[in-house]
PDB file of C-alpha atoms and ligand atoms in Angstrom:
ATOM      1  CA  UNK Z   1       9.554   8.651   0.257  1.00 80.00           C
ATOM      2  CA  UNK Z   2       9.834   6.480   3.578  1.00 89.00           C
ATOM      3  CA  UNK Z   3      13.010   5.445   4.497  1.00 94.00           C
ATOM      4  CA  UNK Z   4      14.144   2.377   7.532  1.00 96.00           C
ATOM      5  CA  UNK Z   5      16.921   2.924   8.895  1.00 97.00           C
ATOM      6  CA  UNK Z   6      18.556   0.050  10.660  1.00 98.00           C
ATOM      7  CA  UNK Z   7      21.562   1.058  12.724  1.00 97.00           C
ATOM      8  CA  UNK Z   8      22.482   0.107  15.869  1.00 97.00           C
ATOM      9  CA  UNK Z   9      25.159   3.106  16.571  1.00 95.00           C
ATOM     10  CA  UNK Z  10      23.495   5.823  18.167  1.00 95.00           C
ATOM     11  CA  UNK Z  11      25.788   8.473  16.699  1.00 93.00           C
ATOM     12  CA  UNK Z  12      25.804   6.855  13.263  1.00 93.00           C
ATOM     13  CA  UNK Z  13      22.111   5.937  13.116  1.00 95.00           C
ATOM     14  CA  UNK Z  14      21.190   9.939  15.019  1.00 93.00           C
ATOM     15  CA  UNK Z  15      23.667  11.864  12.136  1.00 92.00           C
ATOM     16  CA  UNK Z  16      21.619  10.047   9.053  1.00 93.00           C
ATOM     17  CA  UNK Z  17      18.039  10.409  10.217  1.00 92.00           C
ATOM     18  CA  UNK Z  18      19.077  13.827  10.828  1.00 88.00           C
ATOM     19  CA  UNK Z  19      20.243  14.573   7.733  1.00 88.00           C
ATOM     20  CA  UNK Z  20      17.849  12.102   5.256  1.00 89.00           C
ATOM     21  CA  UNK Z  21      15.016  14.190   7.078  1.00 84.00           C
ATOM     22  CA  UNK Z  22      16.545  17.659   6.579  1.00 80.00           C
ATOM     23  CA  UNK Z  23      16.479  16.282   2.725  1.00 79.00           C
ATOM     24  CA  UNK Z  24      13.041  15.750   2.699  1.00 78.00           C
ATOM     25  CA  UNK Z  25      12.835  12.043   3.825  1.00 85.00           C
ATOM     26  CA  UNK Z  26      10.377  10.416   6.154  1.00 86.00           C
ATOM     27  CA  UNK Z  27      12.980   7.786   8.013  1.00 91.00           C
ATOM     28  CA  UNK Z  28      12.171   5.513  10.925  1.00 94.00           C
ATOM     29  CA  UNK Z  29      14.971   4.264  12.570  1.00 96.00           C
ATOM     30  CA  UNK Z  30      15.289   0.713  14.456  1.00 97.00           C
ATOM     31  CA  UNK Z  31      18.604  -0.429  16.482  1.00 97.00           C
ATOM     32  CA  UNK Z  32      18.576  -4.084  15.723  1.00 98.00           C
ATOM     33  CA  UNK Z  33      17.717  -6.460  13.426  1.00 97.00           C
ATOM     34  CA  UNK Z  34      14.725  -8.366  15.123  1.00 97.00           C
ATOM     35  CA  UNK Z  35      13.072  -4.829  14.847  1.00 97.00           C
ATOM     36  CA  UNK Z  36      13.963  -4.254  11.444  1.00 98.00           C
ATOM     37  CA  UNK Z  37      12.436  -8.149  10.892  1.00 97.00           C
ATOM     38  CA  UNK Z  38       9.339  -6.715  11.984  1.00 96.00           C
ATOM     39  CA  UNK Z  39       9.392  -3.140  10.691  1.00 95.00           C
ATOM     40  CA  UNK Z  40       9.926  -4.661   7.061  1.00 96.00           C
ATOM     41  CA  UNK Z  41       6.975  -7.642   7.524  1.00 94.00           C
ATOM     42  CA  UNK Z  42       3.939  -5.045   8.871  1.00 91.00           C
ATOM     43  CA  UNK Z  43       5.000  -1.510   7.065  1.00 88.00           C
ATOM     44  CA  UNK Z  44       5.676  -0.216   3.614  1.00 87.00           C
ATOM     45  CA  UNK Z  45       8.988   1.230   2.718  1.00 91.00           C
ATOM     46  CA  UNK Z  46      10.383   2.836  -0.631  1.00 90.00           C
ATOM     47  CA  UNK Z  47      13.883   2.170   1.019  1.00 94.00           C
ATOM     48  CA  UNK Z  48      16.218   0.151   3.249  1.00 97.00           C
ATOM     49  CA  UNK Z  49      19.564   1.350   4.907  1.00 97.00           C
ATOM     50  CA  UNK Z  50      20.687  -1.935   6.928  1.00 97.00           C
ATOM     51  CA  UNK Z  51      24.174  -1.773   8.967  1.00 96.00           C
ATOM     52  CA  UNK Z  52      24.797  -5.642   8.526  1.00 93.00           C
ATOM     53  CA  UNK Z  53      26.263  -5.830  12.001  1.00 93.00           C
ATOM     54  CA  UNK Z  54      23.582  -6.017  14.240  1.00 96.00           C
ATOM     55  CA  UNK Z  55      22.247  -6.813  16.967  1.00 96.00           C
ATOM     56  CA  UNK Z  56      19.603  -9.831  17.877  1.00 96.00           C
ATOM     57  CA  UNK Z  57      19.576 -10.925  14.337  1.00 96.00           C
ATOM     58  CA  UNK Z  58      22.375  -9.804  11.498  1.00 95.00           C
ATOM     59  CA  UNK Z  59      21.930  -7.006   8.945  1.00 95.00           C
ATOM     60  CA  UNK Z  60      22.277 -10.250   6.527  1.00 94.00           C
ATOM     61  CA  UNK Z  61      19.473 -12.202   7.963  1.00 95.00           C
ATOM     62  CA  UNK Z  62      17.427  -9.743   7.662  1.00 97.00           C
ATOM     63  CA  UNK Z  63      18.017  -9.354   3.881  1.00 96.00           C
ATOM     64  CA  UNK Z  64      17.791 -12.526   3.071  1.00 95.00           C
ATOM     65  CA  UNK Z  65      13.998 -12.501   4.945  1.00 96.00           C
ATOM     66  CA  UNK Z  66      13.495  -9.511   3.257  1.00 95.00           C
ATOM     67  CA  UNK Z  67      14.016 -11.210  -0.125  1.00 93.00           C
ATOM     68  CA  UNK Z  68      12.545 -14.704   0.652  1.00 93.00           C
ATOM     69  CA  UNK Z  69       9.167 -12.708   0.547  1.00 90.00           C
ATOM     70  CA  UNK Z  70       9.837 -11.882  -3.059  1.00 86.00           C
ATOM     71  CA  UNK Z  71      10.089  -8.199  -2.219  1.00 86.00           C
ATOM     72  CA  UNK Z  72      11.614  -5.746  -4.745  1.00 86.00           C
ATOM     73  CA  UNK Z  73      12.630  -2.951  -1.969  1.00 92.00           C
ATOM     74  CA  UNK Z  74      16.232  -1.153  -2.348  1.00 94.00           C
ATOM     75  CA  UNK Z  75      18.510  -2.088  -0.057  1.00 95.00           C
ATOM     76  CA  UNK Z  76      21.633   0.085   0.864  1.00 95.00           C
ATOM     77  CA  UNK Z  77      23.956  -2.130   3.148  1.00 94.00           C
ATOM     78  CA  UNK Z  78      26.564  -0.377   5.790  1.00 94.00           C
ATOM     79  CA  UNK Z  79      28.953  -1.998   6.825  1.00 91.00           C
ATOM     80  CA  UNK Z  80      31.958  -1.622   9.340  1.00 85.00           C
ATOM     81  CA  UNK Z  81      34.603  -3.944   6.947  1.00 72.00           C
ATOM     82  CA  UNK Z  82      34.714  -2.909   3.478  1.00 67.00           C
ATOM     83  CA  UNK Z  83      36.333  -6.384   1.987  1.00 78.00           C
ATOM     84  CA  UNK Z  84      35.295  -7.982  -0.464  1.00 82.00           C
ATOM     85  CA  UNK Z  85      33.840 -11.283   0.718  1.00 83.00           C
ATOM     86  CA  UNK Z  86      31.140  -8.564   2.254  1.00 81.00           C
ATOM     87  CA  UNK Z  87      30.437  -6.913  -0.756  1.00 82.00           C
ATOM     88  CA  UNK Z  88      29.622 -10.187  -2.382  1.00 85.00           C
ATOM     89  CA  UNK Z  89      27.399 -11.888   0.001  1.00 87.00           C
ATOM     90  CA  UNK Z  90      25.150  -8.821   0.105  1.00 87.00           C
ATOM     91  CA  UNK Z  91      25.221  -8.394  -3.223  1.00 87.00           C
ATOM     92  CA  UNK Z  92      24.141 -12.628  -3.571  1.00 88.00           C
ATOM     93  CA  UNK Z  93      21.419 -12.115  -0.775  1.00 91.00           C
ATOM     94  CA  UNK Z  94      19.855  -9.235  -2.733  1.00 92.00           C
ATOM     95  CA  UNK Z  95      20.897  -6.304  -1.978  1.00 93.00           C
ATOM     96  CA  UNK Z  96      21.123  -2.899  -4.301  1.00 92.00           C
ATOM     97  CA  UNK Z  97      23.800  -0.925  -2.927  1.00 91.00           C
ATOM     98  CA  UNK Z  98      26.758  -1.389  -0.487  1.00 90.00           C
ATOM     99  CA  UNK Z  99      29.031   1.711   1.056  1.00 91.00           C
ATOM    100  CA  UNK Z 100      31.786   0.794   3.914  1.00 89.00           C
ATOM    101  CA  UNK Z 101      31.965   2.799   7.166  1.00 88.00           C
ATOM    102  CA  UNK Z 102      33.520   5.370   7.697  1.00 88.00           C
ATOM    103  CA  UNK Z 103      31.881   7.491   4.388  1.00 88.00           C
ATOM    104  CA  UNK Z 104      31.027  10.797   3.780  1.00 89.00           C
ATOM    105  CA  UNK Z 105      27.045  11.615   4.278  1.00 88.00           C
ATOM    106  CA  UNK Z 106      26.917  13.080   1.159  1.00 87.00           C
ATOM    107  CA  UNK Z 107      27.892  10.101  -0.928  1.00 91.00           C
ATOM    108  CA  UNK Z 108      25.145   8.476   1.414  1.00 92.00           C
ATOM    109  CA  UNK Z 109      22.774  10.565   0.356  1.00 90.00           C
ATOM    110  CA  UNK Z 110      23.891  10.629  -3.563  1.00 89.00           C
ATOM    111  CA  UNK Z 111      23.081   6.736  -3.454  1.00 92.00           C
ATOM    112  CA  UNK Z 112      19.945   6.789  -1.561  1.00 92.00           C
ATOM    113  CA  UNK Z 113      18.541   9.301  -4.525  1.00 87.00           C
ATOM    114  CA  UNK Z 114      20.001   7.030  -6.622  1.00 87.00           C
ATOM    115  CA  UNK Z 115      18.478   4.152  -5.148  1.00 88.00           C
ATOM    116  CA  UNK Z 116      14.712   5.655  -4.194  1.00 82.00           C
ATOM    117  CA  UNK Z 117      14.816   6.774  -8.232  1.00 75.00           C
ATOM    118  CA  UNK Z 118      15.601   3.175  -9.614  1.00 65.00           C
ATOM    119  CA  UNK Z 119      12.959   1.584  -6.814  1.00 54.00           C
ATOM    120  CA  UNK Z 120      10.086   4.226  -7.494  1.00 54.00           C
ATOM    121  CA  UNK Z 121       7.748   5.145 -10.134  1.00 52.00           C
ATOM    122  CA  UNK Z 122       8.457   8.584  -9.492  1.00 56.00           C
ATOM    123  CA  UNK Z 123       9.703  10.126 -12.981  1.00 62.00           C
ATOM    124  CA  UNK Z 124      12.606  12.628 -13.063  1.00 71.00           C
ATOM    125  CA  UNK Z 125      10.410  15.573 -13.690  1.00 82.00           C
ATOM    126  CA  UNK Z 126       6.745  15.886 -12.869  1.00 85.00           C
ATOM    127  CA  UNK Z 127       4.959  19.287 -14.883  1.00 88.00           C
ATOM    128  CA  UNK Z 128       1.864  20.365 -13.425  1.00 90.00           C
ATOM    129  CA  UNK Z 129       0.424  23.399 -14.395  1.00 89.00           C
ATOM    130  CA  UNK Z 130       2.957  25.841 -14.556  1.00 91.00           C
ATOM    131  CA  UNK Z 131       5.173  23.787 -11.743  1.00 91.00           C
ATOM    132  CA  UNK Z 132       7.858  21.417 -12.239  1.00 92.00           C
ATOM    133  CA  UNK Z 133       9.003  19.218 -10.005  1.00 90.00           C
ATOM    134  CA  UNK Z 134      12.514  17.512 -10.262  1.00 86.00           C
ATOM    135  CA  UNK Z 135      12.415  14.593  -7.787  1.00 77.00           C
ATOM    136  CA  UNK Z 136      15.954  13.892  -8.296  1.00 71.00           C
ATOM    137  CA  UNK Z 137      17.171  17.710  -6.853  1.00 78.00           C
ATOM    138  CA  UNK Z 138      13.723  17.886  -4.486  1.00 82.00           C
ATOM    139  CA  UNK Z 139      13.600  21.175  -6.442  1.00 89.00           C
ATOM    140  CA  UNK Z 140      10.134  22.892  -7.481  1.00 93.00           C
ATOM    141  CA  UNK Z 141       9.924  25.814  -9.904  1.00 93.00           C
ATOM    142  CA  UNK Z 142       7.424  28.172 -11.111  1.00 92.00           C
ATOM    143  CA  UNK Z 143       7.875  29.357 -14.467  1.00 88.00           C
ATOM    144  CA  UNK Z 144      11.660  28.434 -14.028  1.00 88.00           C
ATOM    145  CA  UNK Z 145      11.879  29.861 -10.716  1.00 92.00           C
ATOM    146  CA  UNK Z 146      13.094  28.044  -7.855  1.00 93.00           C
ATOM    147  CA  UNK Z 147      10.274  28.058  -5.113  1.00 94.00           C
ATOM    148  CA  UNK Z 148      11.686  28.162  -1.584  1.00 93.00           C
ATOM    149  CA  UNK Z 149       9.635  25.219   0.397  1.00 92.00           C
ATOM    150  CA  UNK Z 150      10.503  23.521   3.877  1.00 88.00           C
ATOM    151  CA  UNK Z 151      11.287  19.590   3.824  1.00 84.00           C
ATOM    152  CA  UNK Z 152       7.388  18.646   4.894  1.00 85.00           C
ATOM    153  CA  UNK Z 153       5.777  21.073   2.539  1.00 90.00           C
ATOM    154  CA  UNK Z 154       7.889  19.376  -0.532  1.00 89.00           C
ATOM    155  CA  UNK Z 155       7.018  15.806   1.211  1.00 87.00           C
ATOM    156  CA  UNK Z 156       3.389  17.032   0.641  1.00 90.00           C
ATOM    157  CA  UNK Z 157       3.725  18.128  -2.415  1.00 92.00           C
ATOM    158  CA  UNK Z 158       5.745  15.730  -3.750  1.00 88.00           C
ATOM    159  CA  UNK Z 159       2.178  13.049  -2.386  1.00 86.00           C
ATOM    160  CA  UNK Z 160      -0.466  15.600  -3.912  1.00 90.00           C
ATOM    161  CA  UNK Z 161       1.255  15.433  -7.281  1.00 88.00           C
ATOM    162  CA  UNK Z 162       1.963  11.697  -7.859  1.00 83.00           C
ATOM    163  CA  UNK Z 163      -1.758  11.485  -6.904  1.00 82.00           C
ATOM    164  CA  UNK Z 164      -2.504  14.382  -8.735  1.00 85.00           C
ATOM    165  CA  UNK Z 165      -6.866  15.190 -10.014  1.00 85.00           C
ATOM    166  CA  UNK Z 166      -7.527  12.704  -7.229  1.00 85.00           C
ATOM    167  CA  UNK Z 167      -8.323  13.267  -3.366  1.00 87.00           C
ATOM    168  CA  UNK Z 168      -5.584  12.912  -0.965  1.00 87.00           C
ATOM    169  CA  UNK Z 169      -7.025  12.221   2.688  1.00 88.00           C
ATOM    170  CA  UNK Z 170      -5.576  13.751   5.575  1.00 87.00           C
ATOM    171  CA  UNK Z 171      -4.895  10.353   7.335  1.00 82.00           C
ATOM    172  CA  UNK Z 172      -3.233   9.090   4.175  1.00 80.00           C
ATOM    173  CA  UNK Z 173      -0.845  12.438   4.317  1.00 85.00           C
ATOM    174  CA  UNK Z 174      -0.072  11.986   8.333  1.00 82.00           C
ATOM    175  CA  UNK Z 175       0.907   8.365   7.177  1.00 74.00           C
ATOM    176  CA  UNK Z 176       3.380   9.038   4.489  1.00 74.00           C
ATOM    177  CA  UNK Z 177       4.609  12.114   6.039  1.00 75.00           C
ATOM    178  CA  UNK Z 178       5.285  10.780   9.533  1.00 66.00           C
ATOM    179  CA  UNK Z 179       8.164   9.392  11.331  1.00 54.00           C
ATOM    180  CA  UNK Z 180       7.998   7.211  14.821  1.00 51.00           C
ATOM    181  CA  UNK Z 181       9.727   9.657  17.242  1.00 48.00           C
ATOM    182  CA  UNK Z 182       8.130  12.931  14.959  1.00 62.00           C
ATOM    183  CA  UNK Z 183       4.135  12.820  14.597  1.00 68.00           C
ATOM    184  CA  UNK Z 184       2.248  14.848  12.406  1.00 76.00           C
ATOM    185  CA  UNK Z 185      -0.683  15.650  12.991  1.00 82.00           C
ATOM    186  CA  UNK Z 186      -3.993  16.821  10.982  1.00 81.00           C
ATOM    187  CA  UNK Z 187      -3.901  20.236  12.024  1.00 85.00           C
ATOM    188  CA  UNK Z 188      -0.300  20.517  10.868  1.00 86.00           C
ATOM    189  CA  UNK Z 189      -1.302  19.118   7.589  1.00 89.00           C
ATOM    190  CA  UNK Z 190      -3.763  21.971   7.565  1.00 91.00           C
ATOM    191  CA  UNK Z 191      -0.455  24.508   8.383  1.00 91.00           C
ATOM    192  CA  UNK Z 192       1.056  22.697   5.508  1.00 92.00           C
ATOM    193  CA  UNK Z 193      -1.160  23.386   3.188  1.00 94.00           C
ATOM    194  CA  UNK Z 194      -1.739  27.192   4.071  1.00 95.00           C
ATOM    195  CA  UNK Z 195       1.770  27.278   3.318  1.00 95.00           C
ATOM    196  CA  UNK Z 196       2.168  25.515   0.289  1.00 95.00           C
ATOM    197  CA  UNK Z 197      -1.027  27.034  -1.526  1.00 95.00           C
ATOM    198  CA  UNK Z 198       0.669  31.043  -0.789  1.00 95.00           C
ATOM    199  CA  UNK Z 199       3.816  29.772  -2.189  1.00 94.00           C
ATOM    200  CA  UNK Z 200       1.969  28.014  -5.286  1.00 93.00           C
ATOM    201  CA  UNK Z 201       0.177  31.455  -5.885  1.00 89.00           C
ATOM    202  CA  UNK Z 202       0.376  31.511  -9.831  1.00 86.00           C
ATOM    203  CA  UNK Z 203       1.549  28.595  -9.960  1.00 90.00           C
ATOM    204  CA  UNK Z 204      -1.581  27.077 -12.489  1.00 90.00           C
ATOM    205  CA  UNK Z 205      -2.535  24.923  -9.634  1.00 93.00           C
ATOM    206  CA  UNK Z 206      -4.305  24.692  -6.365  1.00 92.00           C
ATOM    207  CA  UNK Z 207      -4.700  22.406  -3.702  1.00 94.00           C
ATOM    208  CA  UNK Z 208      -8.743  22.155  -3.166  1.00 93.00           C
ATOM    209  CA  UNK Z 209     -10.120  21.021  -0.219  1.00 92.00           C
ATOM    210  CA  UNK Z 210     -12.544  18.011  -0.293  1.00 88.00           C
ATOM    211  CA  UNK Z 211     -14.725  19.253   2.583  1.00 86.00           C
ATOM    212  CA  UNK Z 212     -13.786  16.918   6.125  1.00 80.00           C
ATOM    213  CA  UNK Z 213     -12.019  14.272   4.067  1.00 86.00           C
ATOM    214  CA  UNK Z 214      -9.087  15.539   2.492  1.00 91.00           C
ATOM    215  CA  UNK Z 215      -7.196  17.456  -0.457  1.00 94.00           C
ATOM    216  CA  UNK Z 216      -6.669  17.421  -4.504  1.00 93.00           C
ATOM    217  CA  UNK Z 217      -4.132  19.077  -6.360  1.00 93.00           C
ATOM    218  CA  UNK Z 218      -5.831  20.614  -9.531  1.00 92.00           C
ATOM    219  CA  UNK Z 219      -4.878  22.553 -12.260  1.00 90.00           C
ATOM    220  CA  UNK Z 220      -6.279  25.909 -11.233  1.00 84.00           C
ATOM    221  CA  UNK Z 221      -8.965  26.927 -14.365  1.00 71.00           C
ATOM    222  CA  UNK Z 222     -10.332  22.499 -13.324  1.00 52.00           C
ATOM    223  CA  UNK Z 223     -13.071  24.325 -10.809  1.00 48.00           C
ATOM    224  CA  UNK Z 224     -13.322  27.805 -11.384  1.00 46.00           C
ATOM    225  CA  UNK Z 225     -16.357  28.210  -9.184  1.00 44.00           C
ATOM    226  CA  UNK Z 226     -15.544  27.320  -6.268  1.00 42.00           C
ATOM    227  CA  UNK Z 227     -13.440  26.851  -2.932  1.00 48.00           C
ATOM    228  CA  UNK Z 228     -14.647  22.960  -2.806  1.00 50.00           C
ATOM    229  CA  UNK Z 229     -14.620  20.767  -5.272  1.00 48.00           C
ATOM    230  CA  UNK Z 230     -17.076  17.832  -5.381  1.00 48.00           C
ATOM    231  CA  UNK Z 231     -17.215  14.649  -3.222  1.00 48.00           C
ATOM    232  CA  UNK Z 232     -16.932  12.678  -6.626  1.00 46.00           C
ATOM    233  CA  UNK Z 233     -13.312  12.168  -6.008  1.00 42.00           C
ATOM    234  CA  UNK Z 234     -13.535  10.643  -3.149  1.00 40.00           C
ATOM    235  CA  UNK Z 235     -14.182   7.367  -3.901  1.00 42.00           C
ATOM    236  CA  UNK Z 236     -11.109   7.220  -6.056  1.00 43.00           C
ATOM    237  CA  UNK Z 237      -9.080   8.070  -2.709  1.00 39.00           C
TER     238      UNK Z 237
HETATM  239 CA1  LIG T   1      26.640  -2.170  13.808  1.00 55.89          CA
END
């Protein structure tokens, strides 16, 4: 789940990319609207948070560019007056949502699940194996048991099972799980995974290795033989 952020008050836009990341979010952030333009035209989003007041070209301009390209893309609008009139020009340019400043983070965070649920394929509850994974909660359990993972090693999860039986490469996980100002790189991929396949011990599944290319999430009797699995699954990558 990628997230732009488009906020051009430092102490506004710092407290939400703080806390959408602590909740598992990748989120790049941009300070005004020209940037968000740009962001929006070149990169791939599953949401948009868009203060409407800013700078070098307005939170509604960049909406109504946003739609003109026939893009389906939620759209969360902040803005500093809560009236009306607001509420119903963003709503007539397209967007999804709308919450007034000042508001609470976790109401902002409510509606972006909200909002990345609606705009996603993602299904409430993904069963693999003997794991279950409730994308509304970010919440994985093992046989009912809640498993304790960090924010990046549910990200990477969360990308091995909707691509689940088919290979994962490492560039394609450093894409989706990066932000702009917090790179990831292979080799911390590789520290992900360590992690994730102890805490999956038992789990019914396992996250095979497809020797210098990437990584499959299987059901753990799919390959009993072996450590690898074969390059087959590549191509499907
Ligand atoms: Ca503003």
């Amino acid at each position: 789940m990628r997230i732009l952020l488009a906020e051009d008050e430092p102490p506004i836009a710092e407290a939400l990319v703080r806390s959408l990341r602590c909740a598992g979010y990748a989120v790049d952030a941009v300070a005004n609207g020209s940037d968000a333009d740009a962001a929006l035209t070149t990169q791939s989003f599953d949401l948009l948070i868009l203060d409407l007041g800013l700078p070098r070209l307005s939170g509604l301009e960049v909406l109504r560019r946003l739609r003109a390209r026939k893009t389906t893309l939620p759209v969360l609008i902040l803005s500093a007056q809560d009236c009306v009139e607001d509420r119903v020009r963003c709503l007539d340019a397209g967007a999804d949502d709308h919450l007034g400043k000042p508001f609470a983070l976790r109401e902002l965070e409510a509606r972006v699940r909200a909002l990345t649920r609606r705009g996603s394929v993602i299904p409430a509850q993904i069963d693999f194996g003997q794991l279950a994974y409730f994308q509304a909660d970010r919440v994985v359990k093992v046989d009912g048991q809640t498993v304790d993972l960090s924010a990046r090693e549910l990200g990477l999860l969360e990308i091995l099972l909707l691509r689940a039986g088919r290979m994962v490469s490492k560039e394609q996980l450093v894409e989706q799980l990066c932000c702009w100002d917090s790179e990831v790189s292979t080799n911390a991929i590789e520290v992900y995974v360590h992690r994730l396949r102890k805490k999956l011990d038992g789990a019914g599944v396992r996250i095979a290795t497809v020797r210098g290319l990437g990584y499959c999430l299987e059901k753990s009797d799919a390959w009993p033989g072996g450590e690898d699995i074969p390059i087959r699954t590549a191509a499907e990558g």
